[in-house]
């Protein structure tokens, strides 16, 4: 198994990013994130006042999925000090020969695809 930061060119720190939603359609699994960009990402900017990281709205998208295998799915929701709800973080994301394996407070999933995941910035609130 290979950690995501070695297996995919995402320039994101998932462990401090917040999962805002999970969407599954045929062949696609998408995590809607308040993502922490690393300074190597082209959209990186200095953190806003009062923030520790550069946060941007983004989708972490897996395409060409032949199978999405949920080991567990909790539906856990947390509310931060500002009243915003999220589903925790992506605690681990590793590449295996036949799939990607992700875990977090929201659950655990194996995503079977030959394509690497993509980080697609979106305008959530910043």
Short mmCIF file of N, CA and C in Angstrom, two decimals, residues 8-115:
data_model
loop_
_atom_site.label_atom_id
_atom_site.label_comp_id
_atom_site.label_asym_id
_atom_site.label_seq_id
_atom_site.Cartn_x
_atom_site.Cartn_y
_atom_site.Cartn_z
N UNK A 8 -0.57 9.91 -5.60
CA UNK A 8 -1.39 10.79 -6.44
C UNK A 8 -0.87 12.22 -6.32
N UNK A 9 -0.94 12.95 -7.40
CA UNK A 9 -0.47 14.33 -7.44
C UNK A 9 -1.64 15.26 -7.10
N UNK A 10 -1.92 15.39 -5.78
CA UNK A 10 -3.09 16.17 -5.36
C UNK A 10 -2.72 17.49 -4.68
N UNK A 11 -1.57 17.57 -4.04
CA UNK A 11 -1.13 18.77 -3.31
C UNK A 11 -2.20 19.22 -2.31
N UNK A 12 -2.67 18.26 -1.52
CA UNK A 12 -3.69 18.50 -0.50
C UNK A 12 -3.30 17.74 0.75
N UNK A 13 -3.71 18.27 1.90
CA UNK A 13 -3.49 17.59 3.17
C UNK A 13 -4.86 17.12 3.67
N UNK A 14 -5.19 15.85 3.39
CA UNK A 14 -6.53 15.34 3.67
C UNK A 14 -6.83 15.22 5.15
N UNK A 15 -5.82 14.95 5.96
CA UNK A 15 -6.05 14.72 7.38
C UNK A 15 -6.62 15.94 8.10
N UNK A 16 -6.39 17.16 7.58
CA UNK A 16 -6.97 18.37 8.17
C UNK A 16 -8.08 18.97 7.32
N UNK A 17 -8.41 18.33 6.19
CA UNK A 17 -9.53 18.75 5.36
C UNK A 17 -10.82 18.20 5.95
N UNK A 18 -11.92 18.89 5.72
CA UNK A 18 -13.21 18.47 6.26
C UNK A 18 -14.10 17.91 5.15
N UNK A 19 -14.71 16.75 5.40
CA UNK A 19 -15.64 16.13 4.47
C UNK A 19 -17.01 16.76 4.70
N UNK A 20 -17.53 17.44 3.68
CA UNK A 20 -18.83 18.10 3.77
C UNK A 20 -19.95 17.25 3.20
N UNK A 21 -19.60 16.33 2.34
CA UNK A 21 -20.59 15.46 1.73
C UNK A 21 -19.93 14.37 0.91
N UNK A 22 -20.67 13.30 0.66
CA UNK A 22 -20.20 12.19 -0.16
C UNK A 22 -21.29 11.89 -1.17
N UNK A 23 -20.91 11.90 -2.46
CA UNK A 23 -21.87 11.66 -3.54
C UNK A 23 -21.39 10.47 -4.36
N UNK A 24 -22.32 9.57 -4.64
CA UNK A 24 -21.99 8.40 -5.43
C UNK A 24 -22.97 8.28 -6.59
N UNK A 25 -22.44 8.24 -7.79
CA UNK A 25 -23.22 8.00 -8.99
C UNK A 25 -22.54 6.87 -9.75
N UNK A 26 -23.19 6.27 -10.74
CA UNK A 26 -22.56 5.16 -11.45
C UNK A 26 -21.17 5.55 -11.98
N UNK A 27 -20.16 4.81 -11.54
CA UNK A 27 -18.79 5.01 -12.00
C UNK A 27 -18.04 6.14 -11.33
N UNK A 28 -18.67 6.85 -10.39
CA UNK A 28 -18.02 8.02 -9.77
C UNK A 28 -18.30 8.03 -8.26
N UNK A 29 -17.25 8.30 -7.48
CA UNK A 29 -17.38 8.58 -6.05
C UNK A 29 -16.72 9.92 -5.81
N UNK A 30 -17.47 10.83 -5.16
CA UNK A 30 -16.98 12.20 -4.98
C UNK A 30 -17.15 12.61 -3.51
N UNK A 31 -16.05 13.10 -2.93
CA UNK A 31 -16.07 13.68 -1.60
C UNK A 31 -16.05 15.19 -1.76
N UNK A 32 -17.04 15.88 -1.19
CA UNK A 32 -17.05 17.34 -1.19
C UNK A 32 -16.29 17.77 0.06
N UNK A 33 -15.26 18.58 -0.13
CA UNK A 33 -14.33 18.92 0.94
C UNK A 33 -14.20 20.41 1.15
N UNK A 34 -13.89 20.78 2.37
CA UNK A 34 -13.25 22.05 2.69
C UNK A 34 -11.80 21.63 2.82
N UNK A 35 -11.06 21.72 1.71
CA UNK A 35 -9.75 21.09 1.57
C UNK A 35 -8.61 22.00 1.99
N UNK A 36 -7.61 21.39 2.61
CA UNK A 36 -6.37 22.10 2.96
C UNK A 36 -5.38 21.89 1.83
N UNK A 37 -5.06 22.97 1.13
CA UNK A 37 -4.06 22.89 0.06
C UNK A 37 -2.66 23.03 0.63
N UNK A 38 -1.72 22.32 0.03
CA UNK A 38 -0.31 22.50 0.39
C UNK A 38 0.24 23.65 -0.45
N UNK A 39 1.36 24.25 -0.03
CA UNK A 39 1.93 25.36 -0.80
C UNK A 39 2.28 25.00 -2.25
N UNK A 40 2.40 23.72 -2.56
CA UNK A 40 2.72 23.30 -3.93
C UNK A 40 1.52 23.40 -4.87
N UNK A 41 0.32 23.49 -4.33
CA UNK A 41 -0.89 23.54 -5.17
C UNK A 41 -0.98 24.92 -5.84
N UNK A 42 -1.34 24.98 -7.12
CA UNK A 42 -1.41 26.28 -7.82
C UNK A 42 -2.45 27.24 -7.25
N UNK A 43 -3.47 26.74 -6.54
CA UNK A 43 -4.48 27.62 -5.94
C UNK A 43 -4.19 27.99 -4.49
N UNK A 44 -3.03 27.57 -3.98
CA UNK A 44 -2.69 27.86 -2.59
C UNK A 44 -2.58 29.37 -2.38
N UNK A 45 -3.01 29.84 -1.21
CA UNK A 45 -2.85 31.23 -0.81
C UNK A 45 -2.58 31.23 0.69
N UNK A 46 -2.02 32.30 1.23
CA UNK A 46 -1.81 32.34 2.68
C UNK A 46 -3.14 32.15 3.41
N UNK A 47 -3.10 31.52 4.59
CA UNK A 47 -4.34 31.31 5.34
C UNK A 47 -5.04 32.63 5.63
N UNK A 48 -6.38 32.59 5.62
CA UNK A 48 -7.17 33.76 6.00
C UNK A 48 -6.95 34.04 7.48
N UNK A 49 -7.18 35.26 7.93
CA UNK A 49 -7.03 35.57 9.36
C UNK A 49 -7.85 34.62 10.23
N UNK A 50 -7.22 34.10 11.26
CA UNK A 50 -7.88 33.19 12.17
C UNK A 50 -7.86 31.74 11.73
N UNK A 51 -7.28 31.45 10.56
CA UNK A 51 -7.20 30.07 10.07
C UNK A 51 -5.76 29.60 10.07
N UNK A 52 -5.59 28.29 10.27
CA UNK A 52 -4.26 27.70 10.33
C UNK A 52 -3.75 27.31 8.94
N UNK A 53 -4.67 27.00 8.01
CA UNK A 53 -4.30 26.49 6.70
C UNK A 53 -4.99 27.28 5.59
N UNK A 54 -4.59 27.00 4.36
CA UNK A 54 -5.27 27.48 3.17
C UNK A 54 -6.40 26.51 2.87
N UNK A 55 -7.64 26.93 3.16
CA UNK A 55 -8.81 26.10 2.89
C UNK A 55 -9.48 26.56 1.60
N UNK A 56 -9.88 25.57 0.76
CA UNK A 56 -10.67 25.86 -0.44
C UNK A 56 -11.74 24.78 -0.59
N UNK A 57 -12.85 25.14 -1.17
CA UNK A 57 -13.85 24.15 -1.51
C UNK A 57 -13.33 23.29 -2.65
N UNK A 58 -13.51 21.99 -2.55
CA UNK A 58 -13.00 21.09 -3.59
C UNK A 58 -13.77 19.78 -3.58
N UNK A 59 -13.72 19.11 -4.71
CA UNK A 59 -14.19 17.73 -4.80
C UNK A 59 -12.96 16.84 -4.94
N UNK A 60 -12.92 15.78 -4.16
CA UNK A 60 -11.96 14.70 -4.38
C UNK A 60 -12.75 13.64 -5.13
N UNK A 61 -12.43 13.46 -6.42
CA UNK A 61 -13.26 12.65 -7.30
C UNK A 61 -12.53 11.42 -7.80
N UNK A 62 -13.19 10.28 -7.67
CA UNK A 62 -12.73 9.03 -8.24
C UNK A 62 -13.63 8.72 -9.41
N UNK A 63 -13.04 8.57 -10.60
CA UNK A 63 -13.80 8.28 -11.82
C UNK A 63 -13.48 6.87 -12.31
N UNK A 64 -14.27 6.41 -13.25
CA UNK A 64 -14.08 5.09 -13.85
C UNK A 64 -14.07 4.00 -12.79
N UNK A 65 -14.93 4.15 -11.78
CA UNK A 65 -15.01 3.16 -10.71
C UNK A 65 -15.73 1.92 -11.22
N UNK A 66 -15.09 0.78 -11.08
CA UNK A 66 -15.74 -0.47 -11.43
C UNK A 66 -16.52 -1.03 -10.24
N UNK A 67 -16.13 -0.60 -9.03
CA UNK A 67 -16.85 -1.02 -7.82
C UNK A 67 -16.49 -0.06 -6.69
N UNK A 68 -17.50 0.33 -5.92
CA UNK A 68 -17.32 1.10 -4.70
C UNK A 68 -17.81 0.20 -3.58
N UNK A 69 -16.89 -0.22 -2.73
CA UNK A 69 -17.18 -1.22 -1.70
C UNK A 69 -17.13 -0.56 -0.32
N UNK A 70 -18.31 -0.31 0.22
CA UNK A 70 -18.40 0.30 1.55
C UNK A 70 -18.21 -0.78 2.61
N UNK A 71 -17.18 -0.64 3.43
CA UNK A 71 -16.96 -1.55 4.55
C UNK A 71 -17.83 -1.09 5.72
N UNK A 72 -17.90 0.22 5.91
CA UNK A 72 -18.80 0.80 6.90
C UNK A 72 -19.15 2.21 6.45
N UNK A 73 -20.29 2.69 6.91
CA UNK A 73 -20.72 4.06 6.61
C UNK A 73 -21.50 4.55 7.82
N UNK A 74 -20.97 5.58 8.51
CA UNK A 74 -21.53 5.95 9.80
C UNK A 74 -22.55 7.08 9.73
N UNK A 75 -22.38 8.00 8.79
CA UNK A 75 -23.25 9.16 8.75
C UNK A 75 -22.98 10.14 9.87
N UNK A 76 -21.83 9.99 10.54
CA UNK A 76 -21.48 10.88 11.65
C UNK A 76 -21.39 12.32 11.17
N UNK A 77 -21.92 13.24 11.98
CA UNK A 77 -21.87 14.66 11.68
C UNK A 77 -21.37 15.40 12.90
N UNK A 78 -20.50 16.38 12.65
CA UNK A 78 -19.93 17.20 13.72
C UNK A 78 -20.21 18.66 13.40
N UNK A 79 -20.33 19.46 14.42
CA UNK A 79 -20.55 20.90 14.26
C UNK A 79 -19.39 21.64 14.89
N UNK A 80 -18.77 22.55 14.11
CA UNK A 80 -17.63 23.30 14.64
C UNK A 80 -18.12 24.53 15.41
N UNK A 81 -17.18 25.29 15.94
CA UNK A 81 -17.52 26.46 16.78
C UNK A 81 -18.33 27.50 16.02
N UNK A 82 -18.19 27.55 14.68
CA UNK A 82 -18.93 28.54 13.90
C UNK A 82 -20.32 28.03 13.50
N UNK A 83 -20.65 26.78 13.89
CA UNK A 83 -21.95 26.24 13.57
C UNK A 83 -22.01 25.45 12.28
N UNK A 84 -20.86 25.29 11.58
CA UNK A 84 -20.84 24.55 10.32
C UNK A 84 -20.72 23.05 10.59
N UNK A 85 -21.47 22.26 9.83
CA UNK A 85 -21.47 20.81 10.01
C UNK A 85 -20.52 20.15 9.00
N UNK A 86 -19.89 19.06 9.43
CA UNK A 86 -19.05 18.26 8.54
C UNK A 86 -19.09 16.82 9.02
N UNK A 87 -18.44 15.95 8.26
CA UNK A 87 -18.42 14.52 8.56
C UNK A 87 -17.02 14.07 9.00
N UNK A 88 -16.22 14.99 9.51
CA UNK A 88 -14.87 14.64 9.94
C UNK A 88 -13.88 14.78 8.79
N UNK A 89 -12.80 14.03 8.88
CA UNK A 89 -11.71 14.12 7.91
C UNK A 89 -11.57 12.81 7.14
N UNK A 90 -10.72 12.83 6.14
CA UNK A 90 -10.24 11.58 5.53
C UNK A 90 -8.96 11.28 6.29
N UNK A 91 -9.03 10.32 7.19
CA UNK A 91 -7.89 10.02 8.05
C UNK A 91 -6.79 9.28 7.32
N UNK A 92 -7.18 8.34 6.44
CA UNK A 92 -6.20 7.61 5.65
C UNK A 92 -6.72 7.43 4.23
N UNK A 93 -5.80 7.48 3.27
CA UNK A 93 -6.12 7.17 1.88
C UNK A 93 -4.87 6.53 1.30
N UNK A 94 -4.97 5.25 0.95
CA UNK A 94 -3.82 4.52 0.43
C UNK A 94 -4.17 3.84 -0.88
N UNK A 95 -3.14 3.70 -1.71
CA UNK A 95 -3.27 3.03 -3.01
C UNK A 95 -2.84 1.58 -2.85
N UNK A 96 -3.67 0.67 -3.28
CA UNK A 96 -3.37 -0.75 -3.31
C UNK A 96 -3.35 -1.17 -4.78
N UNK A 97 -2.85 -2.35 -5.08
CA UNK A 97 -2.76 -2.75 -6.50
C UNK A 97 -4.08 -2.68 -7.26
N UNK A 98 -5.21 -2.96 -6.61
CA UNK A 98 -6.49 -3.01 -7.33
C UNK A 98 -7.48 -1.94 -6.89
N UNK A 99 -7.13 -1.12 -5.90
CA UNK A 99 -8.10 -0.17 -5.38
C UNK A 99 -7.43 0.91 -4.53
N UNK A 100 -8.24 1.92 -4.17
CA UNK A 100 -7.89 2.92 -3.17
C UNK A 100 -8.67 2.58 -1.91
N UNK A 101 -8.06 2.76 -0.74
CA UNK A 101 -8.72 2.46 0.53
C UNK A 101 -8.73 3.75 1.35
N UNK A 102 -9.93 4.18 1.76
CA UNK A 102 -10.09 5.42 2.53
C UNK A 102 -10.82 5.13 3.83
N UNK A 103 -10.42 5.85 4.90
CA UNK A 103 -11.09 5.74 6.18
C UNK A 103 -11.27 7.12 6.79
N UNK A 104 -12.27 7.23 7.65
CA UNK A 104 -12.53 8.46 8.38
C UNK A 104 -13.72 8.26 9.29
N UNK A 105 -14.10 9.31 10.01
CA UNK A 105 -15.27 9.23 10.89
C UNK A 105 -16.54 8.89 10.12
N UNK A 106 -16.59 9.20 8.84
CA UNK A 106 -17.74 8.96 7.97
C UNK A 106 -17.86 7.49 7.57
N UNK A 107 -16.75 6.71 7.70
CA UNK A 107 -16.79 5.30 7.35
C UNK A 107 -15.50 4.81 6.75
N UNK A 108 -15.62 3.72 6.00
CA UNK A 108 -14.47 3.09 5.35
C UNK A 108 -14.92 2.57 4.00
N UNK A 109 -14.11 2.82 2.95
CA UNK A 109 -14.52 2.43 1.60
C UNK A 109 -13.30 2.00 0.78
N UNK A 110 -13.53 1.04 -0.09
CA UNK A 110 -12.55 0.65 -1.11
C UNK A 110 -13.11 1.10 -2.46
N UNK A 111 -12.29 1.82 -3.21
CA UNK A 111 -12.72 2.35 -4.49
C UNK A 111 -11.89 1.66 -5.57
N UNK A 112 -12.54 0.83 -6.37
CA UNK A 112 -11.86 0.07 -7.41
C UNK A 112 -11.89 0.89 -8.70
N UNK A 113 -10.73 1.37 -9.09
CA UNK A 113 -10.57 2.16 -10.31
C UNK A 113 -9.12 2.10 -10.74
N UNK A 114 -8.88 2.26 -12.03
CA UNK A 114 -7.51 2.31 -12.53
C UNK A 114 -7.02 3.75 -12.65
N UNK A 115 -7.93 4.72 -12.51
CA UNK A 115 -7.56 6.13 -12.63
C UNK A 115 -7.21 6.72 -11.27
#
